[in-house]
Coordinates of C-alpha atoms in Angstrom, one line a residue:
X549 CA 0.0 0.0 0.0
X550 CA 1.4 3.4 -0.9
X551 CA 1.5 6.2 1.7
X552 CA 1.6 10.0 1.3
X553 CA 4.9 11.8 2.0
X554 CA 3.4 13.4 5.1
X555 CA 2.4 10.0 6.5
X556 CA 5.8 8.5 5.7
X557 CA 7.5 11.5 7.5
X558 CA 5.3 11.2 10.5
X559 CA 6.2 7.5 10.8
X560 CA 9.9 8.0 10.3
X561 CA 10.5 11.1 12.4
X562 CA 10.6 9.7 15.9
X563 CA 13.9 9.5 17.5
X564 CA 15.6 12.9 17.9
X565 CA 13.7 14.4 20.6
X566 CA 15.4 13.8 24.2
X567 CA 12.4 4.8 35.7
X568 CA 11.1 1.5 34.9
X569 CA 7.5 0.7 34.8
X570 CA 4.6 -0.7 32.9
X571 CA 3.6 0.5 29.5
X572 CA 0.1 2.1 29.8
X573 CA -1.8 2.8 26.6
X574 CA -2.0 6.6 26.2
X575 CA -5.4 8.2 25.6
X576 CA -6.2 10.7 22.8
X577 CA -6.1 11.0 19.0
X578 CA -2.3 10.4 18.8
X579 CA -2.5 7.0 20.4
X580 CA -4.4 5.2 17.7
X581 CA -4.4 7.8 14.9
X582 CA -1.5 9.3 13.0
X583 CA 0.2 12.5 14.3
X584 CA -0.8 14.1 11.0
X585 CA -4.4 13.7 11.8
X586 CA -4.0 15.0 15.3
X587 CA -2.2 18.1 14.0
X588 CA -5.4 19.4 12.4
X589 CA -7.2 19.6 15.8
X590 CA -6.9 23.1 17.2
X591 CA -6.9 23.4 21.0
X592 CA -4.9 26.7 21.4
X593 CA -6.7 29.5 19.4
X594 CA -9.1 30.2 22.2
X595 CA -6.5 31.0 24.8
X596 CA -6.6 34.6 25.9
X597 CA -4.0 37.0 27.4
X598 CA -3.9 37.3 31.2
X599 CA -2.7 40.7 32.1
X600 CA -1.5 39.9 35.6
X601 CA 0.7 37.1 34.2
X602 CA 1.9 39.2 31.3
X603 CA 3.0 41.8 33.9
X604 CA 5.6 39.4 35.1
X605 CA 7.6 39.8 31.9
X606 CA 10.5 42.2 31.7
X607 CA 9.5 45.6 30.4
X608 CA 11.5 45.3 27.2
X609 CA 9.8 42.0 26.3
X610 CA 6.4 43.5 27.0
X611 CA 7.2 46.4 24.7
X612 CA 8.6 44.3 21.9
X613 CA 5.6 41.9 22.0
X614 CA 7.7 39.0 20.7
X615 CA 9.8 36.1 22.0
X616 CA 12.6 34.5 20.0
X617 CA 12.2 30.7 20.2
X618 CA 14.6 28.1 18.9
X619 CA 12.7 24.8 18.4
X620 CA 13.9 21.4 17.5
X621 CA 11.7 19.5 15.0
X622 CA 12.0 15.8 14.5
X623 CA 9.6 13.5 16.3
X624 CA 5.9 13.3 17.0
X625 CA 4.3 13.8 19.4
X626 CA 6.8 16.5 20.5
X627 CA 7.5 18.4 17.2
X628 CA 7.4 17.4 13.6
X629 CA 6.3 18.5 10.1
X630 CA 2.8 17.2 9.2
X631 CA 3.5 18.3 5.7
X632 CA 7.2 18.2 4.9
X633 CA 6.7 20.5 1.9
X634 CA 5.3 23.3 4.0
X635 CA 7.8 23.0 7.0
X636 CA 5.1 24.2 9.5
X637 CA 5.8 22.4 12.8
X638 CA 3.1 20.8 14.9
X639 CA 3.3 18.9 18.2
X640 CA 3.0 19.1 21.9
X641 CA 6.0 21.4 22.2
X642 CA 4.5 23.7 19.6
X643 CA 1.1 23.8 21.1
X644 CA 2.3 24.5 24.7
X645 CA 4.7 27.3 23.4
X646 CA 1.9 28.9 21.4
X647 CA -0.6 28.7 24.3
X648 CA 2.0 30.2 26.8
X649 CA 2.7 33.0 24.3
X650 CA -1.1 33.8 24.1
X651 CA -1.4 34.0 27.9
X652 CA 1.6 36.4 27.9
X653 CA 0.3 38.4 25.0
X654 CA 3.4 37.6 22.9
X655 CA 4.0 36.6 19.3
X656 CA 6.4 33.7 18.8
X657 CA 9.3 34.5 16.5
X658 CA 10.2 30.8 15.9
X659 CA 13.3 29.4 14.2
X660 CA 13.6 25.7 13.7
X661 CA 17.0 24.5 14.7
X662 CA 19.1 21.3 15.2
X663 CA 18.5 19.9 18.7
X664 CA 22.2 20.0 19.7
X665 CA 22.6 23.7 18.7
X666 CA 19.7 25.2 20.8
X667 CA 21.1 25.2 24.3
X668 CA 24.4 26.8 23.3
X669 CA 22.4 29.4 21.3
X670 CA 20.6 30.4 24.5
X671 CA 23.9 31.2 26.1
X672 CA 24.9 33.4 23.2
X673 CA 21.6 35.3 23.2
X674 CA 20.4 34.1 19.8
X675 CA 17.2 32.8 21.4
X676 CA 15.2 33.8 24.4
X677 CA 13.8 30.3 24.9
X678 CA 14.3 26.8 23.5
X679 CA 12.1 23.8 23.0
X680 CA 12.9 20.3 22.0
X681 CA 11.7 17.9 24.7
X682 CA 14.6 19.1 26.8
X683 CA 14.9 16.9 29.9
X684 CA 16.0 18.5 33.2
X685 CA 19.4 17.0 34.2
X686 CA 21.9 17.9 36.8
X687 CA 24.5 18.7 34.1
X688 CA 22.2 21.0 32.2
X689 CA 21.1 22.9 35.3
X690 CA 24.6 24.2 35.6
X691 CA 24.1 26.5 32.6
X692 CA 20.3 26.3 31.8
X693 CA 17.2 27.2 33.7
X694 CA 14.0 25.3 32.9
X695 CA 10.3 25.9 33.3
X696 CA 8.7 22.4 33.3
X697 CA 5.5 21.4 31.5
X698 CA 5.6 17.6 31.1
X699 CA 7.2 14.5 32.7
X700 CA 8.7 12.4 29.9
X701 CA 12.1 10.7 29.9
X702 CA 14.1 7.9 28.5
X703 CA 13.0 4.6 27.0
X704 CA 14.1 1.9 24.5
X705 CA 12.6 0.3 21.4
X706 CA 13.5 -2.6 19.1
X707 CA 12.1 -4.0 15.9
X708 CA 8.8 -5.7 16.4
X709 CA 10.2 -9.1 15.4
X710 CA 13.3 -8.8 17.7
X711 CA 12.6 -10.9 20.8
X712 CA 16.1 -10.6 22.5
X713 CA 14.8 -7.9 24.9
X714 CA 11.5 -7.5 26.6
X715 CA 12.3 -4.6 28.9
X716 CA 15.5 -2.7 29.7
X717 CA 16.0 -2.1 33.4
X718 CA 19.8 -2.0 33.5
X719 CA 22.2 -0.9 30.8
X720 CA 24.2 -4.2 31.2
X721 CA 21.3 -5.8 29.2
X722 CA 22.6 -3.9 26.2
X723 CA 26.1 -5.2 26.2
X724 CA 27.2 -6.4 22.8
X725 CA 24.5 -4.5 21.0
X726 CA 24.5 -1.4 18.8
X727 CA 22.3 1.4 20.1
X728 CA 21.1 4.3 18.0
X729 CA 20.0 7.7 19.5
X730 CA 19.9 11.4 18.8
X731 CA 23.0 13.6 18.8
X732 CA 23.4 15.9 21.8
X733 CA 20.6 14.3 23.8
X734 CA 20.5 13.0 27.4
X735 CA 20.3 9.5 25.8
X736 CA 23.7 9.9 24.2
X737 CA 25.1 11.3 27.4
X738 CA 23.7 8.5 29.6
X739 CA 24.9 5.7 27.2
X740 CA 28.4 7.1 26.9
X741 CA 28.8 7.9 30.6
X742 CA 28.0 4.3 31.6
X743 CA 29.8 2.2 29.0
X744 CA 31.9 0.7 31.8
X745 CA 29.0 -1.4 33.1
X746 CA 29.8 -4.0 30.4
X747 CA 33.5 -4.3 31.3
X748 CA 32.6 -4.5 35.0
X749 CA 30.2 -7.4 34.1
X750 CA 32.9 -9.1 31.9
X751 CA 30.9 -8.6 28.8
X752 CA 31.4 -7.1 25.4
X753 CA 30.7 -3.3 25.4
X754 CA 27.7 -1.8 23.6
X755 CA 28.3 0.6 20.7
X756 CA 26.6 4.0 20.6
X757 CA 25.7 5.6 17.3
X758 CA 24.3 9.1 17.5
X759 CA 22.5 10.8 14.6
X760 CA 21.3 14.3 13.9
X761 CA 18.9 13.0 11.3
X762 CA 15.9 11.4 13.1
X763 CA 14.9 9.3 10.1
X764 CA 18.3 7.7 9.9
X765 CA 17.8 6.1 13.3
X766 CA 14.6 4.4 12.3
X767 CA 16.1 3.3 9.0
X768 CA 19.1 1.9 10.8
X769 CA 16.8 -0.1 13.1
X770 CA 14.6 -1.4 10.3
X771 CA 17.6 -2.5 8.3
X772 CA 19.3 -4.2 11.2
X773 CA 22.3 -1.9 11.4
X774 CA 21.1 -0.8 14.9
X775 CA 19.8 -3.3 17.5
X776 CA 18.1 -0.9 19.9
X777 CA 17.0 2.7 20.0
X778 CA 17.1 5.0 23.0
X779 CA 14.8 8.0 22.9
X780 CA 11.8 9.7 24.6
X781 CA 9.2 7.6 26.3
X782 CA 6.4 9.5 24.5
X783 CA 8.0 9.4 21.1
X784 CA 8.8 5.7 21.2
X785 CA 5.4 4.8 22.6
X786 CA 3.7 6.9 19.9
X787 CA 5.8 5.4 17.1
X788 CA 5.2 1.8 18.3
X789 CA 1.4 2.5 17.8
X790 CA 2.0 3.2 14.1
X791 CA 2.1 -0.1 12.1
X792 CA 4.3 1.3 9.4
X793 CA 7.2 1.8 11.8
X794 CA 7.4 -1.9 12.8
X795 CA 8.8 -1.2 16.3
X796 CA 8.1 -2.4 19.8
X797 CA 8.4 -0.2 22.9
X798 CA 10.4 -1.7 25.7
X799 CA 9.0 0.5 28.5
X800 CA 10.3 3.3 30.6
X801 CA 13.9 3.5 31.8
X802 CA 14.2 6.8 33.5
X803 CA 11.7 9.6 33.9
X804 CA 12.8 13.3 33.4
X805 CA 11.0 16.6 33.8
X806 CA 10.8 18.4 30.4
X807 CA 10.6 22.1 30.1
X808 CA 11.2 25.3 28.3
X809 CA 15.0 26.0 28.3
X810 CA 16.5 29.4 29.2
X811 CA 19.9 30.9 29.7
X812 CA 20.8 30.6 33.4
X813 CA 19.3 33.5 35.4
X814 CA 16.8 34.5 32.7
X815 CA 14.2 36.9 34.0
X816 CA 11.6 35.2 31.8
X817 CA 11.1 32.1 33.9
X818 CA 8.5 33.4 36.4
X819 CA 6.2 34.6 33.7
X820 CA 6.5 31.3 31.8
X821 CA 5.9 29.3 34.9
X822 CA 2.8 31.3 35.7
X823 CA 1.5 30.9 32.2
X824 CA 1.9 27.1 32.2
X825 CA 0.1 27.0 35.5
X826 CA -2.7 29.1 34.0
X827 CA -3.0 26.6 31.2
X828 CA -3.2 23.8 33.7
X829 CA -5.9 25.7 35.7
X830 CA -8.1 26.6 32.7
X831 CA -8.0 23.2 31.1
X832 CA -6.0 24.0 28.0
X833 CA -3.1 21.9 29.2
X834 CA -5.2 18.8 29.5
X835 CA -6.7 19.4 26.0
X836 CA -3.2 19.6 24.5
X837 CA -2.0 16.4 26.2
X838 CA -5.2 14.6 25.2
X839 CA -4.7 15.8 21.6
X840 CA -1.2 14.2 21.5
X841 CA -1.9 11.1 23.5
X842 CA 0.4 12.1 26.3
X843 CA -1.8 12.2 29.3
X844 CA 0.5 9.9 31.2
X845 CA 3.1 12.7 31.2
X846 CA 0.9 15.4 32.8
X847 CA 2.2 17.5 35.7
X848 CA 0.1 19.1 38.4
X849 CA 2.2 22.3 38.5
X850 CA 5.1 23.9 36.6
X851 CA 8.4 24.2 38.4
X852 CA 11.5 26.4 37.8
X853 CA 14.7 24.3 37.5
X854 CA 13.7 21.4 39.8
X855 CA 16.4 18.8 40.6
X856 CA 16.8 15.9 38.2
X857 CA 14.6 12.9 39.0
X858 CA 16.6 10.3 41.0

């Protein structure tokens, strides 16, 4: 059966964007339907400015009326291109950013950027805020402030016909295998930092292959050049629900708070936190998560730079 380019892109773009437990089936359109279908469902346009929250912004930002955002695009349900020809991103990250901007009375000046370039660009002042399913880690907190809006994290997936692994609870289970992941992500950092677990267990080390192109990870898995993929819980779970991908989600490995990223000490964080909490209060937040099938990642309140989950 032939598929449209948009459907192929939605199935392929799953791995770039960066606890053990069961694998609950998420609710909402994105769980059983394609992300392309979910993208057409508008849940943000009705959001209105809240003057008391907008007043928390620095005066120069209120006067400019814009916010410069660097956003990574690669994987549903976080951010992807429903129509690759139009290059207009959609996804949970996009909806939350747009809704927060409406509460604050701001227009989003968005620039799509490679995941690994966004955090450094915050430090240089190129962007005011970054999105890309950025997980809150101890290492990142040294230079980045976060305003959290979901609880996602790290998981693994394999080809549907590969029965060697059922769930990954310890990286020693990956010894001797080739793991594909996104360049510059927490997944790459975790895998490289703990390679010694195999030597300690007297086993052959695992190999890490990091890719900037999200489609290349899925292709490598499907063609057998990669044995396992490490990526976001929500991304892998969503992708496994799409028959065309031919993958199987192995469950959660480590949960992480995910948030808007800012240069350390940014004066924007209180306003963004208040805006996220307003969306939680008025129900917009729940509608966004339902749209993208990510209700399992809901938070009850936004936090500014919380410690990494143990």
